[in-house]
Tab-separated table of C-alpha atoms in Angstrom:
chain	number	residue	atom	x	y	z
A	1	MET	CA	34.786	-12.880	-5.460
A	2	ASP	CA	37.826	-10.607	-5.732
A	3	ASP	CA	37.747	-7.731	-3.178
A	4	ASP	CA	38.670	-5.128	-5.834
A	5	LEU	CA	35.811	-6.338	-8.040
A	6	THR	CA	33.381	-6.139	-5.106
A	7	ILE	CA	34.357	-2.522	-4.441
A	8	SER	CA	33.912	-1.625	-8.136
A	9	LEU	CA	30.343	-2.957	-8.217
A	10	PRO	CA	27.436	-0.785	-7.042
A	11	PRO	CA	25.602	-1.524	-3.783
A	12	HIS	CA	23.432	-4.631	-3.834
A	13	VAL	CA	20.041	-4.343	-2.113
A	14	LEU	CA	17.860	-7.304	-1.174
A	15	VAL	CA	14.150	-6.388	-1.294
A	16	PHE	CA	12.003	-8.917	0.578
A	17	PRO	CA	8.196	-8.394	0.681
A	18	SER	CA	6.187	-10.433	3.171
A	19	PRO	CA	3.306	-12.662	2.013
A	20	VAL	CA	0.730	-10.738	4.070
A	21	GLN	CA	1.088	-7.027	4.503
A	22	CYS	CA	2.938	-5.109	1.862
A	23	PRO	CA	1.334	-4.655	-1.587
A	24	ILE	CA	3.611	-6.454	-4.016
A	25	ASN	CA	3.387	-3.669	-6.602
A	26	THR	CA	4.623	-1.010	-4.187
A	27	MET	CA	7.604	-3.121	-3.148
A	28	PHE	CA	8.488	-3.721	-6.789
A	29	ASP	CA	8.178	0.020	-7.436
A	30	ILE	CA	10.752	0.561	-4.683
A	31	ALA	CA	13.041	-2.016	-6.317
A	32	GLU	CA	12.750	-0.181	-9.643
A	33	LEU	CA	13.491	3.187	-8.025
A	34	LEU	CA	16.681	1.735	-6.533
A	35	CYS	CA	17.685	0.234	-9.872
A	36	LEU	CA	17.045	3.524	-11.680
A	37	SER	CA	19.405	5.121	-9.146
A	38	GLY	CA	22.215	2.768	-10.139
A	39	LEU	CA	21.881	0.028	-7.493
A	40	ASP	CA	21.690	-3.717	-8.072
A	41	VAL	CA	18.560	-5.299	-6.624
A	42	THR	CA	17.591	-8.849	-5.745
A	43	PHE	CA	13.828	-9.181	-5.335
A	44	LEU	CA	13.301	-12.116	-2.972
A	45	LEU	CA	10.030	-14.016	-3.320
A	46	THR	CA	8.304	-16.884	-1.582
A	47	PRO	CA	6.207	-19.184	-3.801
A	48	TYR	CA	3.126	-17.272	-2.607
A	49	THR	CA	4.465	-13.768	-3.321
A	50	LYS	CA	5.864	-15.014	-6.639
A	51	SER	CA	2.391	-16.182	-7.635
A	52	LEU	CA	1.007	-12.741	-6.696
A	53	LEU	CA	3.697	-10.947	-8.685
A	54	PHE	CA	3.143	-12.979	-11.841
A	55	GLN	CA	-0.641	-12.901	-11.393
A	56	HIS	CA	-0.947	-9.114	-11.083
A	57	VAL	CA	2.120	-7.730	-12.884
A	58	TYR	CA	3.536	-8.013	-16.396
A	59	ILE	CA	6.870	-8.755	-14.785
A	60	GLU	CA	8.793	-9.217	-18.045
A	61	SER	CA	7.944	-5.686	-19.212
A	62	ARG	CA	9.083	-4.292	-15.861
A	63	LEU	CA	12.435	-6.080	-15.956
A	64	ASN	CA	13.330	-5.529	-19.609
A	65	PRO	CA	13.880	-1.740	-19.594
A	66	TYR	CA	16.772	-1.806	-17.179
A	67	PRO	CA	19.522	-2.891	-19.589
A	68	LEU	CA	18.642	0.352	-21.445
A	69	ILE	CA	19.451	2.571	-18.477
A	70	ARG	CA	22.364	4.849	-19.170
A	71	GLN	CA	25.599	3.960	-17.436
A	72	ILE	CA	25.539	5.682	-14.083
A	73	GLY	CA	28.306	7.236	-12.010
A	74	SER	CA	31.693	5.586	-11.877
A	75	HIS	CA	30.402	2.091	-12.702
A	76	SER	CA	30.924	2.607	-16.432
A	77	ASN	CA	31.142	-1.098	-17.239
A	78	HIS	CA	28.169	-2.146	-15.137
A	79	LEU	CA	24.456	-1.778	-15.796
A	80	PRO	CA	22.182	-2.010	-12.746
A	81	SER	CA	19.646	-4.813	-12.783
A	82	ILE	CA	16.841	-6.496	-10.865
A	83	HIS	CA	17.217	-10.217	-10.175
A	84	LEU	CA	14.343	-12.429	-9.028
A	85	HIS	CA	15.163	-15.082	-6.439
A	86	THR	CA	12.792	-17.525	-4.719
A	87	ILE	CA	12.982	-18.833	-1.159
A	88	SER	CA	10.791	-21.554	0.342
A	89	ASP	CA	8.202	-20.719	2.973
A	90	GLY	CA	7.691	-24.331	4.036
A	91	LEU	CA	4.013	-24.585	3.057
A	92	PRO	CA	1.959	-25.605	0.010
A	93	LEU	CA	0.916	-22.738	-2.260
A	94	ASP	CA	-2.784	-22.982	-1.358
A	95	HIS	CA	-2.288	-22.317	2.372
A	96	PRO	CA	-3.793	-19.080	3.772
A	97	ALA	CA	-1.304	-16.212	3.738
A	98	THR	CA	-1.731	-15.646	7.474
A	99	GLU	CA	-0.380	-19.145	8.189
A	100	LEU	CA	2.766	-18.363	6.234
A	101	LEU	CA	4.159	-15.951	8.818
A	102	ASP	CA	4.397	-18.546	11.576
A	103	SER	CA	5.831	-21.097	9.152
A	104	MET	CA	8.420	-18.635	7.860
A	105	GLU	CA	9.547	-17.781	11.388
A	106	THR	CA	10.637	-21.396	11.907
A	107	PHE	CA	11.237	-22.775	8.401
A	108	THR	CA	12.387	-19.808	6.306
A	109	LYS	CA	14.655	-18.159	8.861
A	110	PRO	CA	17.561	-20.669	8.509
A	111	VAL	CA	17.081	-20.802	4.722
A	112	PHE	CA	17.218	-16.987	4.613
A	113	LYS	CA	20.453	-16.997	6.606
A	114	ASP	CA	21.919	-19.610	4.257
A	115	LEU	CA	21.382	-17.281	1.285
A	116	PHE	CA	23.994	-14.978	2.810
A	117	THR	CA	26.452	-17.468	4.303
A	118	SER	CA	26.503	-19.715	1.202
A	119	GLY	CA	27.180	-16.843	-1.202
A	120	LYS	CA	24.125	-17.695	-3.340
A	121	LEU	CA	23.306	-14.000	-3.789
A	122	VAL	CA	26.818	-13.084	-4.979
A	123	SER	CA	28.057	-13.315	-8.569
A	124	ASP	CA	30.518	-11.622	-10.902
A	125	GLU	CA	27.756	-9.109	-11.681
A	126	CYS	CA	26.365	-8.695	-8.163
A	127	GLY	CA	28.386	-8.086	-5.015
A	128	PRO	CA	27.482	-9.035	-1.434
A	129	VAL	CA	24.237	-7.605	-0.090
A	130	SER	CA	24.811	-4.128	1.333
A	131	CYS	CA	21.321	-3.604	2.716
A	132	ILE	CA	17.984	-5.408	3.186
A	133	ILE	CA	14.651	-3.699	2.564
A	134	SER	CA	11.738	-5.602	4.079
A	135	ASP	CA	8.269	-4.585	5.222
A	136	GLY	CA	9.050	-5.428	8.835
A	137	TYR	CA	6.287	-8.021	9.099
A	138	MET	CA	8.831	-10.839	9.060
A	139	THR	CA	10.732	-9.939	12.204
A	140	PHE	CA	13.157	-12.860	11.753
A	141	VAL	CA	14.804	-10.707	9.061
A	142	TYR	CA	16.077	-8.415	11.845
A	143	ASP	CA	17.507	-11.413	13.724
A	144	VAL	CA	19.445	-12.754	10.741
A	145	ALA	CA	20.578	-9.317	9.573
A	146	ASN	CA	21.779	-8.376	13.042
A	147	GLU	CA	23.793	-11.598	13.296
A	148	LEU	CA	25.376	-10.991	9.877
A	149	GLN	CA	25.738	-7.227	10.447
A	150	VAL	CA	23.679	-6.242	7.406
A	151	PRO	CA	21.558	-3.070	7.845
A	152	VAL	CA	17.767	-3.388	7.480
A	153	ILE	CA	15.468	-0.639	6.242
A	154	SER	CA	11.783	-1.274	6.815
A	155	ALA	CA	9.337	-0.381	4.027
A	156	LEU	CA	6.073	0.054	5.852
A	157	SER	CA	2.781	-0.577	4.063
A	158	LEU	CA	0.863	1.046	6.901
A	159	SER	CA	0.139	4.740	6.620
A	160	PRO	CA	2.104	6.981	9.001
A	161	CYS	CA	-1.140	7.911	10.776
A	162	SER	CA	-2.042	4.229	11.332
A	163	LEU	CA	1.446	3.486	12.625
A	164	TRP	CA	1.260	6.389	15.058
A	165	VAL	CA	-2.260	5.710	16.326
A	166	LEU	CA	-1.937	1.921	16.651
A	167	SER	CA	1.415	2.226	18.428
A	168	ASN	CA	-0.198	4.517	21.034
A	169	LEU	CA	-3.462	2.667	21.696
A	170	PRO	CA	-3.962	1.239	25.202
A	171	ASN	CA	-2.957	-2.410	25.513
A	172	PRO	CA	-5.724	-4.322	23.682
A	173	THR	CA	-5.477	-7.215	26.147
A	174	GLU	CA	-6.864	-4.795	28.722
A	175	ALA	CA	-9.426	-3.305	26.343
A	176	VAL	CA	-12.432	-4.148	28.486
A	177	GLU	CA	-10.815	-2.375	31.423
A	178	VAL	CA	-9.954	0.809	29.513
A	179	SER	CA	-12.063	3.577	31.034
A	180	ASP	CA	-13.429	6.749	29.481
A	181	SER	CA	-10.896	8.802	31.415
A	182	THR	CA	-8.040	6.618	30.144
A	183	ARG	CA	-9.184	7.050	26.532
A	184	ASP	CA	-9.563	10.796	27.023
A	185	SER	CA	-6.058	10.974	28.467
A	186	VAL	CA	-4.707	9.097	25.430
A	187	ILE	CA	-6.278	11.704	23.136
A	188	ARG	CA	-4.774	14.523	25.225
A	189	ARG	CA	-1.383	12.832	25.692
A	190	VAL	CA	-0.692	11.570	22.168
A	191	PRO	CA	0.049	14.423	19.729
A	192	GLY	CA	-1.996	14.377	16.547
A	193	LEU	CA	-5.172	12.703	17.860
A	194	ASN	CA	-7.146	15.616	19.264
A	195	GLY	CA	-9.862	16.817	16.891
A	196	ILE	CA	-9.577	13.670	14.769
A	197	PHE	CA	-10.507	10.891	17.189
A	198	THR	CA	-13.080	10.824	19.966
A	199	SER	CA	-13.152	8.730	23.099
A	200	GLY	CA	-15.806	6.597	21.417
A	201	ASP	CA	-13.515	5.950	18.449
A	202	LEU	CA	-10.781	4.644	20.745
A	203	ALA	CA	-13.306	2.552	22.663
A	204	SER	CA	-14.455	0.757	19.519
A	205	MET	CA	-10.869	0.278	18.358
A	206	CYS	CA	-9.598	-1.048	21.690
A	207	GLN	CA	-12.509	-3.454	22.043
A	208	SER	CA	-12.398	-4.689	18.461
A	209	SER	CA	-12.399	-8.461	18.050
A	210	GLU	CA	-9.739	-7.933	15.393
A	211	TRP	CA	-7.030	-7.872	18.079
A	212	ALA	CA	-7.481	-11.620	18.525
A	213	HIS	CA	-6.710	-12.256	14.859
A	214	CYS	CA	-3.228	-13.585	14.123
A	215	THR	CA	-2.624	-10.810	11.584
A	216	MET	CA	-3.019	-8.181	14.312
A	217	LYS	CA	-0.662	-10.129	16.564
A	218	HIS	CA	2.014	-9.888	13.894
A	219	LEU	CA	1.152	-6.235	13.236
A	220	ARG	CA	1.687	-5.309	16.890
A	221	LYS	CA	4.994	-7.162	16.812
A	222	GLN	CA	5.957	-5.352	13.599
A	223	ILE	CA	5.336	-1.973	15.255
A	224	ARG	CA	7.339	-2.944	18.356
A	225	GLU	CA	10.294	-4.082	16.232
A	226	ILE	CA	10.551	-0.971	14.031
A	227	SER	CA	13.165	0.513	16.347
A	228	ARG	CA	15.545	-2.245	15.166
A	229	ALA	CA	15.510	-0.863	11.612
A	230	HIS	CA	18.186	1.493	10.314
A	231	GLY	CA	15.398	3.509	8.710
A	232	LEU	CA	11.786	3.498	7.642
A	233	ILE	CA	10.468	3.943	4.061
A	234	LEU	CA	6.980	5.450	4.027
A	235	ASN	CA	4.623	5.831	1.070
A	236	THR	CA	3.675	9.423	1.835
A	237	PHE	CA	4.909	12.986	1.405
A	238	LYS	CA	5.693	15.836	3.746
A	239	ALA	CA	2.778	18.119	2.822
A	240	LEU	CA	0.316	15.325	3.652
A	241	ASP	CA	1.841	13.794	6.772
A	242	GLY	CA	4.409	16.302	8.035
A	243	PRO	CA	2.979	16.650	11.586
A	244	ILE	CA	2.626	12.877	12.039
A	245	LEU	CA	6.109	12.251	10.634
A	246	SER	CA	7.570	14.573	13.259
A	247	HIS	CA	5.992	12.357	15.942
A	248	ILE	CA	7.122	9.083	14.318
A	249	HIS	CA	10.736	10.215	14.718
A	250	SER	CA	10.343	9.056	18.324
A	251	ILE	CA	9.757	5.492	17.020
A	252	CYS	CA	12.390	5.512	14.256
A	253	PRO	CA	14.574	8.614	13.838
A	254	ASN	CA	15.605	7.892	10.239
A	255	LEU	CA	12.567	8.353	7.976
A	256	TYR	CA	12.336	8.181	4.187
A	257	PRO	CA	8.905	9.500	3.099
A	258	ILE	CA	9.352	9.017	-0.667
A	259	GLY	CA	5.737	8.814	-1.842
A	260	PRO	CA	3.539	8.713	-3.704
A	261	ILE	CA	5.818	5.858	-4.742
A	262	HIS	CA	4.071	4.863	-7.992
A	263	THR	CA	4.095	8.506	-9.152
A	264	HIS	CA	7.709	8.900	-8.051
A	265	LEU	CA	8.685	5.908	-10.195
A	266	ALA	CA	7.011	7.395	-13.287
A	267	VAL	CA	8.870	10.693	-12.748
A	268	ARG	CA	12.266	8.981	-12.409
A	269	GLN	CA	11.590	6.793	-15.463
A	270	GLU	CA	10.805	9.917	-17.452
A	271	ALA	CA	14.036	11.554	-16.244
A	272	GLU	CA	16.011	8.526	-17.480
A	273	ARG	CA	14.289	8.817	-20.886
A	274	LEU	CA	12.402	5.619	-20.249
A	275	ILE	CA	8.732	5.436	-21.177
A	276	PRO	CA	6.788	5.131	-17.892
A	277	LEU	CA	5.471	1.582	-17.722
A	278	LEU	CA	1.766	2.351	-17.652
A	279	ASN	CA	0.821	-1.150	-18.834
A	280	TYR	CA	2.550	-3.144	-16.127
A	281	SER	CA	-0.644	-4.369	-14.445
A	282	ARG	CA	-2.442	-7.547	-15.456
A	283	GLU	CA	-5.492	-6.128	-13.667
A	284	GLU	CA	-6.113	-3.634	-16.451
A	285	ASN	CA	-9.616	-4.061	-17.849
A	286	LYS	CA	-9.952	-2.425	-21.257
A	287	ASP	CA	-13.749	-2.755	-21.221
A	288	CYS	CA	-14.091	-0.500	-18.182
A	289	ILE	CA	-11.721	2.098	-19.700
A	290	THR	CA	-13.793	2.050	-22.906
A	291	TRP	CA	-16.942	2.615	-20.805
A	292	LEU	CA	-15.282	5.467	-18.895
A	293	ASP	CA	-14.292	7.119	-22.185
A	294	LEU	CA	-18.018	7.572	-22.919
A	295	GLN	CA	-18.788	9.353	-19.624
A	296	GLN	CA	-18.705	13.037	-18.736
A	297	PRO	CA	-15.760	14.422	-16.716
A	298	LYS	CA	-16.007	13.874	-12.949
A	299	SER	CA	-19.332	12.044	-13.324
A	300	VAL	CA	-18.414	8.501	-12.213
A	301	LEU	CA	-17.931	7.014	-8.755
A	302	TYR	CA	-15.222	4.322	-8.744
A	303	VAL	CA	-15.945	1.499	-6.283
A	304	ASN	CA	-13.094	-0.872	-5.497
A	305	ILE	CA	-12.973	-2.524	-2.088
A	306	GLU	CA	-10.123	-4.695	-0.812
A	307	LYS	CA	-9.507	-7.603	-3.184
A	308	HIS	CA	-9.135	-10.262	-0.474
A	309	ALA	CA	-12.175	-9.217	1.566
A	310	GLN	CA	-15.308	-11.348	1.675
A	311	PHE	CA	-18.805	-9.960	2.129
A	312	GLU	CA	-22.185	-11.187	3.225
A	313	TRP	CA	-24.886	-10.833	0.598
A	314	VAL	CA	-26.694	-8.296	2.785
A	315	GLN	CA	-23.652	-5.980	2.554
A	316	ILE	CA	-23.449	-6.325	-1.225
A	317	ARG	CA	-27.206	-5.791	-1.495
A	318	GLU	CA	-27.163	-2.597	0.594
A	319	LEU	CA	-24.160	-1.214	-1.277
A	320	TRP	CA	-25.774	-1.987	-4.621
A	321	HIS	CA	-29.060	-0.314	-3.647
A	322	GLY	CA	-27.184	2.727	-2.327
A	323	LEU	CA	-25.193	3.110	-5.545
A	324	VAL	CA	-28.215	2.816	-7.829
A	325	ASN	CA	-30.486	4.969	-5.643
A	326	SER	CA	-27.888	7.776	-5.604
A	327	GLY	CA	-28.493	8.360	-9.305
A	328	THR	CA	-24.728	8.517	-9.851
A	329	LYS	CA	-22.912	6.654	-12.587
A	330	PHE	CA	-20.584	4.082	-11.084
A	331	LEU	CA	-17.785	1.696	-12.021
A	332	TRP	CA	-17.744	-1.179	-9.521
A	333	VAL	CA	-14.949	-3.746	-9.262
A	334	ARG	CA	-16.677	-6.773	-7.772
A	335	ARG	CA	-14.999	-10.149	-7.656
A	336	ALA	CA	-17.266	-13.193	-7.645
A	337	GLU	CA	-15.152	-14.920	-4.993
A	338	SER	CA	-15.625	-11.972	-2.618
A	339	ILE	CA	-19.346	-12.719	-2.185
A	340	LEU	CA	-20.062	-15.542	0.233
A	341	GLU	CA	-23.532	-16.309	-1.155
A	342	GLU	CA	-25.417	-14.439	-3.851
A	343	GLY	CA	-29.060	-13.518	-3.418
A	344	ARG	CA	-31.854	-12.176	-5.571
A	345	VAL	CA	-31.458	-8.753	-7.194
A	346	PRO	CA	-34.650	-6.696	-7.727
A	347	PRO	CA	-35.396	-5.753	-11.381
A	348	LYS	CA	-35.280	-2.041	-10.453
A	349	ILE	CA	-31.648	-2.389	-9.321
A	350	LEU	CA	-30.662	-4.354	-12.424
A	351	LYS	CA	-32.312	-1.706	-14.612
A	352	GLY	CA	-30.525	1.137	-12.781
A	353	THR	CA	-27.203	-0.689	-13.113
A	354	LYS	CA	-27.676	-1.192	-16.843
A	355	GLU	CA	-28.460	2.520	-17.278
A	356	ARG	CA	-25.768	4.020	-15.040
A	357	GLY	CA	-23.338	1.331	-13.941
A	358	CYS	CA	-20.486	-0.847	-15.102
A	359	ILE	CA	-19.487	-3.911	-13.048
A	360	VAL	CA	-16.151	-5.619	-13.737
A	361	ASP	CA	-14.112	-8.258	-11.920
A	362	SER	CA	-10.767	-6.410	-12.104
A	363	ALA	CA	-9.291	-2.989	-12.772
A	364	SER	CA	-6.112	-1.052	-12.160
A	365	ASN	CA	-6.573	1.660	-9.532
A	366	VAL	CA	-3.733	3.697	-11.029
A	367	HIS	CA	-5.319	3.832	-14.474
A	368	VAL	CA	-8.946	4.224	-13.418
A	369	LEU	CA	-8.328	6.942	-10.841
A	370	ALA	CA	-6.345	8.928	-13.430
A	371	HIS	CA	-9.262	8.878	-15.875
A	372	LYS	CA	-11.007	12.225	-16.408
A	373	ALA	CA	-14.455	10.645	-15.869
A	374	ILE	CA	-13.754	9.691	-12.236
A	375	GLY	CA	-15.237	12.107	-9.702
A	376	GLY	CA	-15.216	10.000	-6.531
A	377	PHE	CA	-13.696	6.849	-5.037
A	378	LEU	CA	-15.279	4.355	-2.635
A	379	THR	CA	-12.652	2.163	-0.972
A	380	CYS	CA	-12.131	0.238	2.240
A	381	GLY	CA	-9.260	2.593	3.070
A	382	GLN	CA	-6.219	0.397	2.425
A	383	TRP	CA	-3.299	2.829	2.384
A	384	GLU	CA	-2.085	2.003	-1.131
A	385	SER	CA	-5.557	2.840	-2.479
A	386	ILE	CA	-5.852	6.031	-0.427
A	387	ILE	CA	-2.515	7.415	-1.660
A	388	GLN	CA	-3.426	6.512	-5.265
A	389	GLY	CA	-6.640	8.515	-4.910
A	390	ILE	CA	-4.862	11.447	-3.261
A	391	VAL	CA	-2.338	11.918	-6.069
A	392	GLU	CA	-5.211	12.046	-8.604
A	393	GLY	CA	-7.236	14.539	-6.536
A	394	VAL	CA	-10.252	12.222	-6.208
A	395	PRO	CA	-12.525	12.750	-3.140
A	396	THR	CA	-12.895	9.500	-1.236
A	397	ILE	CA	-15.508	7.556	0.731
A	398	CYS	CA	-13.993	5.074	3.195
A	399	CYS	CA	-15.782	1.918	4.371
A	400	PRO	CA	-13.095	0.523	6.726
A	401	LEU	CA	-12.781	-3.225	7.200
A	402	SER	CA	-9.838	-3.180	9.648
A	403	LEU	CA	-8.361	-1.002	12.374
A	404	ASP	CA	-5.646	0.558	10.223
A	405	GLN	CA	-8.270	1.380	7.587
A	406	GLN	CA	-10.434	2.951	10.283
A	407	VAL	CA	-7.543	5.260	11.162
A	408	ASN	CA	-6.945	6.089	7.481
A	409	GLY	CA	-10.599	6.911	6.979
A	410	ARG	CA	-10.679	9.240	9.940
A	411	PHE	CA	-7.650	11.158	8.652
A	412	VAL	CA	-9.246	11.353	5.178
A	413	SER	CA	-12.342	13.007	6.619
A	414	LYS	CA	-11.104	14.903	9.688
A	415	ALA	CA	-7.436	15.774	9.144
A	416	TRP	CA	-7.108	16.240	5.374
A	417	LYS	CA	-10.833	16.838	4.664
A	418	ILE	CA	-10.683	15.127	1.277
A	419	GLY	CA	-13.485	12.618	1.816
A	420	LEU	CA	-16.014	11.006	4.147
A	421	ASP	CA	-15.943	8.108	6.570
A	422	GLU	CA	-17.679	8.954	9.834
A	423	GLU	CA	-21.224	8.107	8.786
A	424	TRP	CA	-20.382	4.834	7.019
A	425	ARG	CA	-22.642	1.876	7.697
A	426	TRP	CA	-23.694	-0.938	5.386
A	427	GLU	CA	-27.136	0.642	4.938
A	428	ARG	CA	-28.492	1.789	1.580
A	429	ASN	CA	-29.757	5.179	2.777
A	430	ILE	CA	-26.418	6.068	4.394
A	431	ILE	CA	-24.496	4.930	1.307
A	432	GLU	CA	-26.794	6.859	-1.019
A	433	LYS	CA	-26.290	10.075	0.993
A	434	MET	CA	-22.504	9.700	1.200
A	435	VAL	CA	-22.232	9.058	-2.540
A	436	ARG	CA	-24.277	12.159	-3.308
A	437	ASP	CA	-22.292	14.282	-0.860
A	438	VAL	CA	-18.986	13.273	-2.435
A	439	MET	CA	-20.130	13.549	-6.044
A	440	GLU	CA	-21.729	16.938	-5.345
A	441	LEU	CA	-18.406	17.996	-3.763
A	442	LYS	CA	-19.815	19.280	-0.493
A	443	ASP	CA	-17.708	21.015	2.172
A	444	GLY	CA	-14.892	22.019	-0.185
A	445	LEU	CA	-13.791	18.414	-0.803
A	446	ILE	CA	-12.535	19.065	-4.343
A	447	ASP	CA	-10.454	22.091	-3.312
A	448	ASN	CA	-8.752	20.140	-0.540
A	449	ALA	CA	-8.291	17.104	-2.806
A	450	ASN	CA	-6.710	19.226	-5.549
A	451	THR	CA	-4.369	20.892	-3.059
A	452	MET	CA	-3.101	17.479	-1.932
A	453	LYS	CA	-2.899	16.256	-5.526
A	454	TYR	CA	-0.578	19.072	-6.573
A	455	SER	CA	1.450	18.826	-3.362
A	456	GLY	CA	1.943	15.095	-3.915
A	457	ARG	CA	3.054	15.561	-7.508
A	458	LYS	CA	5.366	18.416	-6.589
A	459	SER	CA	6.983	16.326	-3.841
A	460	VAL	CA	8.367	13.745	-6.314
A	461	ARG	CA	9.805	16.327	-8.726
A	462	LYS	CA	13.335	17.664	-8.431
A	463	GLY	CA	13.423	20.001	-5.428
A	464	GLY	CA	10.459	18.233	-3.787
A	465	SER	CA	10.552	16.638	-0.331
A	466	SER	CA	10.090	13.022	-1.512
A	467	TYR	CA	12.636	13.463	-4.304
A	468	ALA	CA	15.184	14.683	-1.751
A	469	ARG	CA	14.459	11.832	0.674
A	470	LEU	CA	14.901	9.210	-2.062
A	471	ASP	CA	18.262	10.762	-2.948
A	472	GLN	CA	19.166	10.596	0.748
A	473	LEU	CA	18.106	6.946	0.902
A	474	ILE	CA	20.345	6.116	-2.062
A	475	ASP	CA	23.267	8.022	-0.521
A	476	ASP	CA	22.791	6.202	2.787
A	477	ILE	CA	22.747	2.816	1.049
A	478	ARG	CA	25.930	3.733	-0.813
A	479	CYS	CA	27.564	4.574	2.532
A	480	MET	CA	26.577	1.129	3.835
A	481	HIS	CA	28.401	-0.369	0.840
A	482	HIS	CA	31.821	1.092	1.731
């Protein structure tokens, strides 16, 4: 490619989501935000992440608007675009996602490097890659980028509070040896923990069997490697996480808190006179929206627990009893494959469900949480779900299934005071009480939730903190281009 032509083209960003950690929708939202700002984007997929993208997203409708974007800046003859590109991960499509990381470290790394050295990502319409945005889970990206002198910005799917807490926990390999005094000193020493976590919380986290899981091994490595990134994109906003962000500067000085990202995208689309793409999700279930339309405002509890989690029947049974016994109307997203073995359901529970419940196998969090009928949200505490609930002002019950979700839940209840988590157990009486407490809006939950809702929405408008940080991100990427 001619050097003068390369200079005349806008920066070219490679966005590379991992097959395990980062929600594919959020990463694609980031790609769209970059494109709306006048940058060319290549969205790099493995066969597994490609299957997720096409399974959950109407990808054609999310690519088509971009030729309509007005010509931006000095690139009057060039329209920014998003290109999809696939790279092999070395495994059949049906392999567990957790196995992909080890395979990619050995198999994908040289193929990834070849994309750059062979010029496969360069064309007359797209210059050389100026910057890589990855979720940091695939640490080989740092190795290749460092060798080729291409800056990497990490887009973290973890919440800032989870990043901060997990990076400061005592070494889990010594968990059994961690004493009460050591845990107490961690709470005193690490800013942001006091009043939110107890010594008992840290004990259960340090001694969790989850540390032996390969996903946690990669997560610890991801946290250690963050310092290699030029910057860190976080799906949060200053009013929510300001104190924690000030501490994370010690891990990575260059932070881009640009969230809530899905709301930010809708705002920028509106500014470009594009209709926000509200129908981009294949998970939309029109039946559940029709049912919600018939309910009173703030009367329904929305229950949607992590889509890849699997549950024993006893857990499903206790949750079901708790929901029905609470007397609250509920919309429950329950996937058949998430239940290991179904058991018998008492007639009383079936009758209560028919009267007050709606059970579906899929739904879009973004659409459901925005519905006027929703008054509460029961989730495992995955960060993408938490931030979606926050921006709609919906009080939340957290039933954490992993350590990062445990941290999120504790911040929901103790730091932001917009929900409950501390009492959670898979017992019908506990669940019934927590549902009632949230739906009856005890302890000022709705006031706190509304405050965060308006702060989140304000942050992505012109003059807001997230709006300014996205502009800074774009400016920084443009500087990398020259």
